Coordinates of C-alpha atoms in Angstrom, one line a residue:
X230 CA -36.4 -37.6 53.8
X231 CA -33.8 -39.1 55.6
X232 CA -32.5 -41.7 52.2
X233 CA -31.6 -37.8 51.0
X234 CA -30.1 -36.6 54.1
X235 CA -27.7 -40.0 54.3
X236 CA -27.2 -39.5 50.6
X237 CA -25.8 -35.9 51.1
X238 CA -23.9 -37.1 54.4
X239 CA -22.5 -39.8 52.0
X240 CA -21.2 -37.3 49.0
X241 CA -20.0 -35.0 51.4
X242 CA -18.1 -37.9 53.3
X243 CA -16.4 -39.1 49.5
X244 CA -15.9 -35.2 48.9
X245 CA -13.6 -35.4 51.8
X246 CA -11.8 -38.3 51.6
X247 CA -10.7 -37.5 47.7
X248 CA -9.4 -34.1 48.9
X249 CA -7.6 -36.4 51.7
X250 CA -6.5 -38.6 48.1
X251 CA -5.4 -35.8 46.7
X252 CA -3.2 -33.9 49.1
X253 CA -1.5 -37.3 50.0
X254 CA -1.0 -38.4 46.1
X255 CA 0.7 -34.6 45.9
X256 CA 2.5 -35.1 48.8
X257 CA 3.7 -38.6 47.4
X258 CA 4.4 -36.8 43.8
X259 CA 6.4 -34.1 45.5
X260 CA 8.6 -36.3 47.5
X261 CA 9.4 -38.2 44.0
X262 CA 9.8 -35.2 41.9
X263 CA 12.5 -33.7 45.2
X264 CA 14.0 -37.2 45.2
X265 CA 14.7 -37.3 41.2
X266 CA 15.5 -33.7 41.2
X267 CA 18.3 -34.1 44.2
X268 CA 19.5 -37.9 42.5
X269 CA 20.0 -36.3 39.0
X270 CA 22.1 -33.6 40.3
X271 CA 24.0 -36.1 42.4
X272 CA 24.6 -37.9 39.5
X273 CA 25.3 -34.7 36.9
X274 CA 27.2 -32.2 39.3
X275 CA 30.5 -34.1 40.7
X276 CA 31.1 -31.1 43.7
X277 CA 27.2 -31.7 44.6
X278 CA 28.0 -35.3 44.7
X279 CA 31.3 -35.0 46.7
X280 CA 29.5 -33.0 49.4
X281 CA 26.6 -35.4 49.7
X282 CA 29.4 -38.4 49.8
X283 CA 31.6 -36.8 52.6
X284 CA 28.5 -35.2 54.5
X285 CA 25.4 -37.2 54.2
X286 CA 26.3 -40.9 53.2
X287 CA 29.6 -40.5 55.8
X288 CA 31.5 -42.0 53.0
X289 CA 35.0 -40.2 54.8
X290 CA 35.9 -42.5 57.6
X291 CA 39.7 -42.0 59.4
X292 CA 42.6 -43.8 60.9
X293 CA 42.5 -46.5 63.3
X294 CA 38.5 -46.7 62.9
X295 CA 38.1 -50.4 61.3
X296 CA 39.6 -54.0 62.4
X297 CA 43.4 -54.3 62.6
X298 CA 45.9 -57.1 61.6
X299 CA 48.8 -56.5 63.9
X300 CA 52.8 -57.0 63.0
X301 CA 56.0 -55.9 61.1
X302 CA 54.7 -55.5 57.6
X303 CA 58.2 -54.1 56.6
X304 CA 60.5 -57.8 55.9
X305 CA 59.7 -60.4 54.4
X306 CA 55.6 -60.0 54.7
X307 CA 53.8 -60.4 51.5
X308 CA 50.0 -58.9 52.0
X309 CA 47.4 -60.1 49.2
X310 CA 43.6 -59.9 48.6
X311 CA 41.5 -62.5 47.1
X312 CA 37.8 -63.4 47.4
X313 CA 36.3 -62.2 50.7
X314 CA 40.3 -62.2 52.8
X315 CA 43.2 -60.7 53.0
X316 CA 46.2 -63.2 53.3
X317 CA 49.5 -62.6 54.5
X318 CA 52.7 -64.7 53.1
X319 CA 55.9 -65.0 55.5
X320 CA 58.1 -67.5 56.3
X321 CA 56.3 -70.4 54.3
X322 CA 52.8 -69.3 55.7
X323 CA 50.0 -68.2 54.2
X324 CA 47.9 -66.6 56.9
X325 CA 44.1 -65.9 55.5
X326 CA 42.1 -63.0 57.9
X327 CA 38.8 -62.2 57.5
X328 CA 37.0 -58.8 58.0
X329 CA 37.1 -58.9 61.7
X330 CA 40.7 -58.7 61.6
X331 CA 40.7 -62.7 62.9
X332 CA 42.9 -64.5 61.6
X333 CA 40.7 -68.2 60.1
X334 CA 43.1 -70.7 59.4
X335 CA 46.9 -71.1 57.6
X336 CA 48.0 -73.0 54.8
X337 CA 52.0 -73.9 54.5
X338 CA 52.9 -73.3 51.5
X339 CA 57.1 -73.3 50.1
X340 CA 57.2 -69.7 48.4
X341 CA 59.6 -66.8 49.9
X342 CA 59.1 -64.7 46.8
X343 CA 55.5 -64.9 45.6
X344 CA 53.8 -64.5 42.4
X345 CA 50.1 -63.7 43.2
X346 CA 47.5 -63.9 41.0
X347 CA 43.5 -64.2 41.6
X348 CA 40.0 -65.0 40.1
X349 CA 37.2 -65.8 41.4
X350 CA 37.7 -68.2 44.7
X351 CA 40.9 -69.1 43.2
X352 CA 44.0 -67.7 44.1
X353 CA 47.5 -68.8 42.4
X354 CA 50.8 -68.9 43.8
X355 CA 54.5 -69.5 42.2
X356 CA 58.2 -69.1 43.3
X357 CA 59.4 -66.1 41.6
X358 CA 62.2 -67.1 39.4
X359 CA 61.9 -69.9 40.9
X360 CA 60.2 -73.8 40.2
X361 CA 57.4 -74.1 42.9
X362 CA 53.4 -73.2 41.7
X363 CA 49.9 -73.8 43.8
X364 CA 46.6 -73.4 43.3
X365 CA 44.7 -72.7 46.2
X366 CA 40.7 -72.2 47.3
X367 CA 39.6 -71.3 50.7
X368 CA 42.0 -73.4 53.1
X369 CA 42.6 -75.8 50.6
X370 CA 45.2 -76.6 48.0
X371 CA 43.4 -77.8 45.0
X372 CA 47.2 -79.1 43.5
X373 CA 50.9 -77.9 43.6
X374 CA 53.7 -78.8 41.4
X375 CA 57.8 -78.5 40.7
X376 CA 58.1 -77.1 37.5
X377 CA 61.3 -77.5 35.8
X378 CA 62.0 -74.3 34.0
X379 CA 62.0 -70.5 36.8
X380 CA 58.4 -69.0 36.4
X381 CA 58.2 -65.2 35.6
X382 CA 54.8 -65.3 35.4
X383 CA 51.3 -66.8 36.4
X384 CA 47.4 -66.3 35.1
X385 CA 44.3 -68.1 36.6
X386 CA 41.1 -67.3 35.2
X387 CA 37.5 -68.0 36.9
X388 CA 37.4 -71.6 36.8
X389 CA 40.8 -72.3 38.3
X390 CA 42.6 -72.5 34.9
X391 CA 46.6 -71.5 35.5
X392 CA 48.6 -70.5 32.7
X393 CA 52.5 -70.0 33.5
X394 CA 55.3 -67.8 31.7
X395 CA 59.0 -69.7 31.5
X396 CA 60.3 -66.5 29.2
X397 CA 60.3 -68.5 26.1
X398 CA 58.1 -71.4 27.3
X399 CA 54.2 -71.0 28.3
X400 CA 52.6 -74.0 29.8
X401 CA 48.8 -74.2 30.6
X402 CA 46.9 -76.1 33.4
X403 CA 43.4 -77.1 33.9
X404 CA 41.5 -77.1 37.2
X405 CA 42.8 -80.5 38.3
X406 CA 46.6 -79.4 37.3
X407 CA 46.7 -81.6 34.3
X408 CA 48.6 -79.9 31.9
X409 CA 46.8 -79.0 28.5
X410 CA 49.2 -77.6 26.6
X411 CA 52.9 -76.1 25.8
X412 CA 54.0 -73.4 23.7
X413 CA 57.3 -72.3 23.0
X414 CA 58.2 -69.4 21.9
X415 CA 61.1 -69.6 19.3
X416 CA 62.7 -65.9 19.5
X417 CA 60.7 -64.1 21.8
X418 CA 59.8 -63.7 25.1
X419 CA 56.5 -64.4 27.2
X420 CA 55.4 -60.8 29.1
X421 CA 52.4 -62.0 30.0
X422 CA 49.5 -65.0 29.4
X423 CA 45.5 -64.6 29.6
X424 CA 43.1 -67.4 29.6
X425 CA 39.7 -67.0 28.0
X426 CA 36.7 -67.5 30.3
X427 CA 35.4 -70.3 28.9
X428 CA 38.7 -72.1 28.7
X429 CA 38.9 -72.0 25.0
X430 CA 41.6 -70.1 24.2
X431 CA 44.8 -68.7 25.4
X432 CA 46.5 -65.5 24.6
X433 CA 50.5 -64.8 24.9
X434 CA 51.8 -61.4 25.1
X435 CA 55.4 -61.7 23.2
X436 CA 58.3 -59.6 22.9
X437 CA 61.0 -59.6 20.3
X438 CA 64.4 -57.9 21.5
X439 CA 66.4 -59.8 18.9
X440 CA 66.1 -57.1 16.5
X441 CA 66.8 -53.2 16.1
X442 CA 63.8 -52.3 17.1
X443 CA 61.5 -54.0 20.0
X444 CA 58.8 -55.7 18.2
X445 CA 55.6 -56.4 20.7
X446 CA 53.1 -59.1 19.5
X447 CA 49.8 -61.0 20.8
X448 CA 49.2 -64.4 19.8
X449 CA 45.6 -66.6 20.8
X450 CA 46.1 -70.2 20.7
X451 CA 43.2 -72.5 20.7
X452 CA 43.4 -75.1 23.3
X453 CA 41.1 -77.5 21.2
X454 CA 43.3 -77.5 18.3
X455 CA 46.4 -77.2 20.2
X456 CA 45.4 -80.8 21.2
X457 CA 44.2 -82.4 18.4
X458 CA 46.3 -80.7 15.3
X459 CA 49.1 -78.6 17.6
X460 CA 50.6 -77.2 13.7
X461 CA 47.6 -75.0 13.9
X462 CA 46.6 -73.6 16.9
X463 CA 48.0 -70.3 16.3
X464 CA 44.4 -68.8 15.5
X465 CA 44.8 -65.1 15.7
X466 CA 48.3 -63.3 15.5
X467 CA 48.5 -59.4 16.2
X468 CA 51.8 -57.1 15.9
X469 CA 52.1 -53.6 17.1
X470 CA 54.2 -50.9 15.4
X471 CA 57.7 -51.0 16.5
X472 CA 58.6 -49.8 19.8
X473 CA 55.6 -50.0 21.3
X474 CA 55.9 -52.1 24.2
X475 CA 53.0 -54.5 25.6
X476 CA 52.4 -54.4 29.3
X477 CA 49.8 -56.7 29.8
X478 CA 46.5 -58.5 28.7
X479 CA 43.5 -59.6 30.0
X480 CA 40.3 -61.3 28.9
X481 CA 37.0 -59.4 30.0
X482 CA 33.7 -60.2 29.4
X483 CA 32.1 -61.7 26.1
X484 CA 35.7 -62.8 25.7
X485 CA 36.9 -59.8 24.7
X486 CA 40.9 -59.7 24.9
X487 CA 42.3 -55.8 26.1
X488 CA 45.9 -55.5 25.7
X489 CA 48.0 -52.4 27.2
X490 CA 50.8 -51.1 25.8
X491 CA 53.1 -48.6 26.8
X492 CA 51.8 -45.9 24.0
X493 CA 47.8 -47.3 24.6
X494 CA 44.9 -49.7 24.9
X495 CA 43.6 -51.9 22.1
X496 CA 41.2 -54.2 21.9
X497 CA 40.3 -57.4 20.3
X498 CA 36.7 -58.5 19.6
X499 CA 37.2 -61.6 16.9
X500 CA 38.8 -60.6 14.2
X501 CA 38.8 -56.8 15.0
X502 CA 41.0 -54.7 16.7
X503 CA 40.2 -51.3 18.1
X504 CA 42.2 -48.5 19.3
X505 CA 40.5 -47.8 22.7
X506 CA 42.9 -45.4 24.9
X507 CA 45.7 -43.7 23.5
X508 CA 48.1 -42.4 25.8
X509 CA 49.9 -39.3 25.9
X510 CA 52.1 -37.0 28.3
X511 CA 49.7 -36.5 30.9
X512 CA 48.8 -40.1 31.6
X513 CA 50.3 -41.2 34.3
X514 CA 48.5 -44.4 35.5
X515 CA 46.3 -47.0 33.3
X516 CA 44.9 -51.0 34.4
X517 CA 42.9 -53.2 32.5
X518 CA 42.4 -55.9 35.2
X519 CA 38.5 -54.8 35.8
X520 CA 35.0 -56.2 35.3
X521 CA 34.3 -54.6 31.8
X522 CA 36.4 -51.6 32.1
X523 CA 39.2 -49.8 31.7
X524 CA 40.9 -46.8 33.2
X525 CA 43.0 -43.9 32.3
X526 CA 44.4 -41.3 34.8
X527 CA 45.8 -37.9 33.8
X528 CA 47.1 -35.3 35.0
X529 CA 45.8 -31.7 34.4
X530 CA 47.2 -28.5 35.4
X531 CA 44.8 -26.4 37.2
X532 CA 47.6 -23.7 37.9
X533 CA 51.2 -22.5 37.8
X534 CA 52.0 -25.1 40.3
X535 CA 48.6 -27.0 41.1
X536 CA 47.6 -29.8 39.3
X537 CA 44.2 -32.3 39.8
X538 CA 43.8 -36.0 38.8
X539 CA 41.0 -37.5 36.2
X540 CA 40.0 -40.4 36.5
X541 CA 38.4 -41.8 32.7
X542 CA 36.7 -45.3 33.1
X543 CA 35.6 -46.7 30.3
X544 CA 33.0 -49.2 29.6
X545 CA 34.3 -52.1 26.9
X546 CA 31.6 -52.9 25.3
X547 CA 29.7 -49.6 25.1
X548 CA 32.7 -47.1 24.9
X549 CA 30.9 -44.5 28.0
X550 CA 33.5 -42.8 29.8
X551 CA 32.5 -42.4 33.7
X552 CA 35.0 -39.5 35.6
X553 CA 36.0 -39.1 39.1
X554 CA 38.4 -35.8 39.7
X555 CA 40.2 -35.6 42.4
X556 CA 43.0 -32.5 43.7
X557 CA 45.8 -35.1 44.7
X558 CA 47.6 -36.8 42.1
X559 CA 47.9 -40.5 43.2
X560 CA 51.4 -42.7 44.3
X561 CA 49.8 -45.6 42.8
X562 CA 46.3 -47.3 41.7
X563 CA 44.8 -50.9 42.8
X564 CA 41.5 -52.5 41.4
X565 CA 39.7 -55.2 42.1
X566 CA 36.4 -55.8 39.7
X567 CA 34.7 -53.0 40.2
X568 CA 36.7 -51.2 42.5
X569 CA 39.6 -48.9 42.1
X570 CA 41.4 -47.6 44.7
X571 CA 43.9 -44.2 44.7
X572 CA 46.5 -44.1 47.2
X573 CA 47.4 -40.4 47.6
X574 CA 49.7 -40.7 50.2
X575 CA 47.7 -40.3 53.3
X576 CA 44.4 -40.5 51.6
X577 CA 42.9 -43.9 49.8
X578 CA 39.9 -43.0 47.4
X579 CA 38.2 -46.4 46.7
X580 CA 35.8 -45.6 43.8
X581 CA 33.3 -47.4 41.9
X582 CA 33.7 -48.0 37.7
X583 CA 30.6 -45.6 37.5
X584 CA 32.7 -42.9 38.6
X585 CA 30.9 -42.7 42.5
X586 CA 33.2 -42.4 45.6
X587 CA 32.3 -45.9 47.6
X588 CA 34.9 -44.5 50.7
X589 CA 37.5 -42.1 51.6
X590 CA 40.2 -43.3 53.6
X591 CA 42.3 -40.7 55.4
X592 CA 44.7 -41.0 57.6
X593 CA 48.0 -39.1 59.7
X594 CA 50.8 -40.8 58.2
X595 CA 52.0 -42.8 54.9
X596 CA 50.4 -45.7 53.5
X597 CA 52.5 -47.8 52.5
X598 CA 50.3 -50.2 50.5
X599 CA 46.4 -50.9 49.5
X600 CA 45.0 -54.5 49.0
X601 CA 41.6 -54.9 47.7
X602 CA 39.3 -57.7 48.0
X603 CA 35.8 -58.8 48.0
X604 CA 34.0 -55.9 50.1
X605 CA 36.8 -55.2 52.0
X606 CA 40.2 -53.9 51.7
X607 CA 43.4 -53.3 53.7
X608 CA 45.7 -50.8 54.5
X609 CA 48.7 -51.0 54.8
X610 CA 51.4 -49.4 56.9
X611 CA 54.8 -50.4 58.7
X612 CA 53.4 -51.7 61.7
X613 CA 49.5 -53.4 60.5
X614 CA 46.8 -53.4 58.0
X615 CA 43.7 -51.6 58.9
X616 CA 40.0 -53.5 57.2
X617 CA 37.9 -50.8 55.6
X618 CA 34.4 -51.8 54.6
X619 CA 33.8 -51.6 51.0

């Protein structure tokens, strides 16, 4: 009699705790479902998304809320970003800060008017129009050099490769400064240089005033050949219809070369070329210079005298177009990888290339300038640069 009695006690006991199973595994599938349900309108519904941004994440932060580099940012202060600081360039110094607003160490360097330009841990600098070029990583300066034509422009790619613009002479540099190659240009002029990422090739953005019309050309030179049999390292040639003027280029991932025009974006995957962005009257800002992306901003009127900003990013390799609206069309645009930032005036949107606000930077008075770099970036006014957290 009593095996029975602990047998029912038993059943009754696993009748009990399945129920307790089951109203915890609903419980558990309830949560999931409510979590989906609220992330796929987050993602879908861009006013949902704003209000959870500004009121549940605290993505909105104010003036005079993060670290601050003090002094005169109006004369003769250059302000930079590159890998995890902001550097400051004045009076031969290259002061680096970090995210605390401390200032870690100085390098002297001989530049009054720099030419910045960043990949990586590598940052290069040149003399505007002038003959002086380092490269530099952390506190150190991997090598400097006294060119002997003015440089009017620079290029360093992710494993400290320089390329530098002489108008109708392009030299190229390899991480130790040895220099690889030289191309000259016979009757054009060099608007802008890209190294591949892995080394292998070099692209020159050229421009022909000689004629009636402005003729805008890209040429890729391969550094192998351009070493071993220099009569044919001209590997790829492209030339744009007449008039259109080429802005810049940049290699992105896979090697893939973009190239912006005035009129557009095209790109270059081997032997193919692609019309990616077309421009038209309502674009009023584009930048190639991400990690795999592109962006477009136009303007559309949303009234007799209202207009809102949209921001199209577009994925390189797969063609998706990610959007970000906003009601303020912006003074200017920065990026940095994935990051691009809108400076509104007294607002700085910094937005991810999957269209998501990462923070909203508002403030009481003009910013004068926005420099992004790893996790961080500064804002700048007359008197300091504010950190924001990225």
């Amino acid at each position: 009699m009593k095996y029975y009695v602990l047998d029912d006690y038993r059943k009754k006991e696993s009748r009990t705790l399945n129920k307790k199973k089951l109203i915890k595994c609903i419980m558990i599938l309830g949560v999931i479902i409510v979590t989906l349900t609220i992330f796929s309108i987050y993602v879908a519904n861009a006013d949902f998304r704003a209000w959870i941004d500004i009121n549940i994440f605290r993505k909105e932060i104010t003036e005079n809320t993060g670290a601050i580099i003090e002094g005169d940012m109006e004369y003769d202060k250059y302000i930079y970003g590159y890998a995890r600081n902001i550097v400051v360039l004045s009076k031969n110094k290259l002061e680096n800060y970090n995210s605390n607003g401390k200032k870690e160490f100085e390098i002297d360097i001989e530049i009054t008017t720099p030419l910045f330009d960043t990949s990586g841990k590598y940052l290069c600098i040149a003399e505007k129009g002038g003959k002086k070029l380092y490269l530099i990583s952390g506190e150190n300066i991997i090598w400097q050099k006294e060119l002997e034509n003015d440089i009017y422009n620079i290029n360093v790619n992710h494993n400290g490769y320089v390329s530098v613009s002489h108008k109708t002479i392009v030299k190229m540099f390899d991480i130790d400064g040895k220099e690889i190659t030289t191309a000259y240009l016979s009757s054009t002029y060099a608007a802008d240089t890209a190294i591949s990422n892995d080394n292998k090739e070099l692209a020159i953005a050229e421009i022909n005033y000689s004629g009636s019309l402005i003729q805008s050309s890209v040429k890729v030179i391969s550094i192998e050949k351009a070493q071993t049999e220099p009569q044919n390292a001209v590997i790829y040639t492209y030339k744009a219809e007449a008039k259109n003027i080429i802005l810049n280029i940049n290699y992105q991932e896979n090697n893939t070369l973009i190239c912006m025009f005035d009129n557009g974006i095209i790109k270059k995957v081997g032997e193919t070329i692609t019309e990616e962005i077309k421009f038209d009257n309502d674009t009023i800002f584009a930048d190639i210079n991400l990690n795999g992306y592109m962006v477009e901003i136009k303007k559309r009127s949303t009234g007799l005298f209202s207009s809102e900003a949209n921001v199209e990013i577009k994925q390189v390799s797969s063609g998706r177009i990610n959007l970000y609206n906003t009601s303020i069309l912006p003074k200017e645009i920065k990026t940095y990888k994935n990051i691009i930032a809108l400076n509104l005036g007294t607002e700085v949107h910094f937005i991810h290339t999957n269209g998501w606000l990462i923070k909203k930077y508002t403030s009481t008075k003009d910013i004068k300038d926005v420099v992004i770099c790893e996790n961080m970036a500064g804002i700048v006014y007359k008197d300091k640069i504010e950190l924001v957290n990225l």
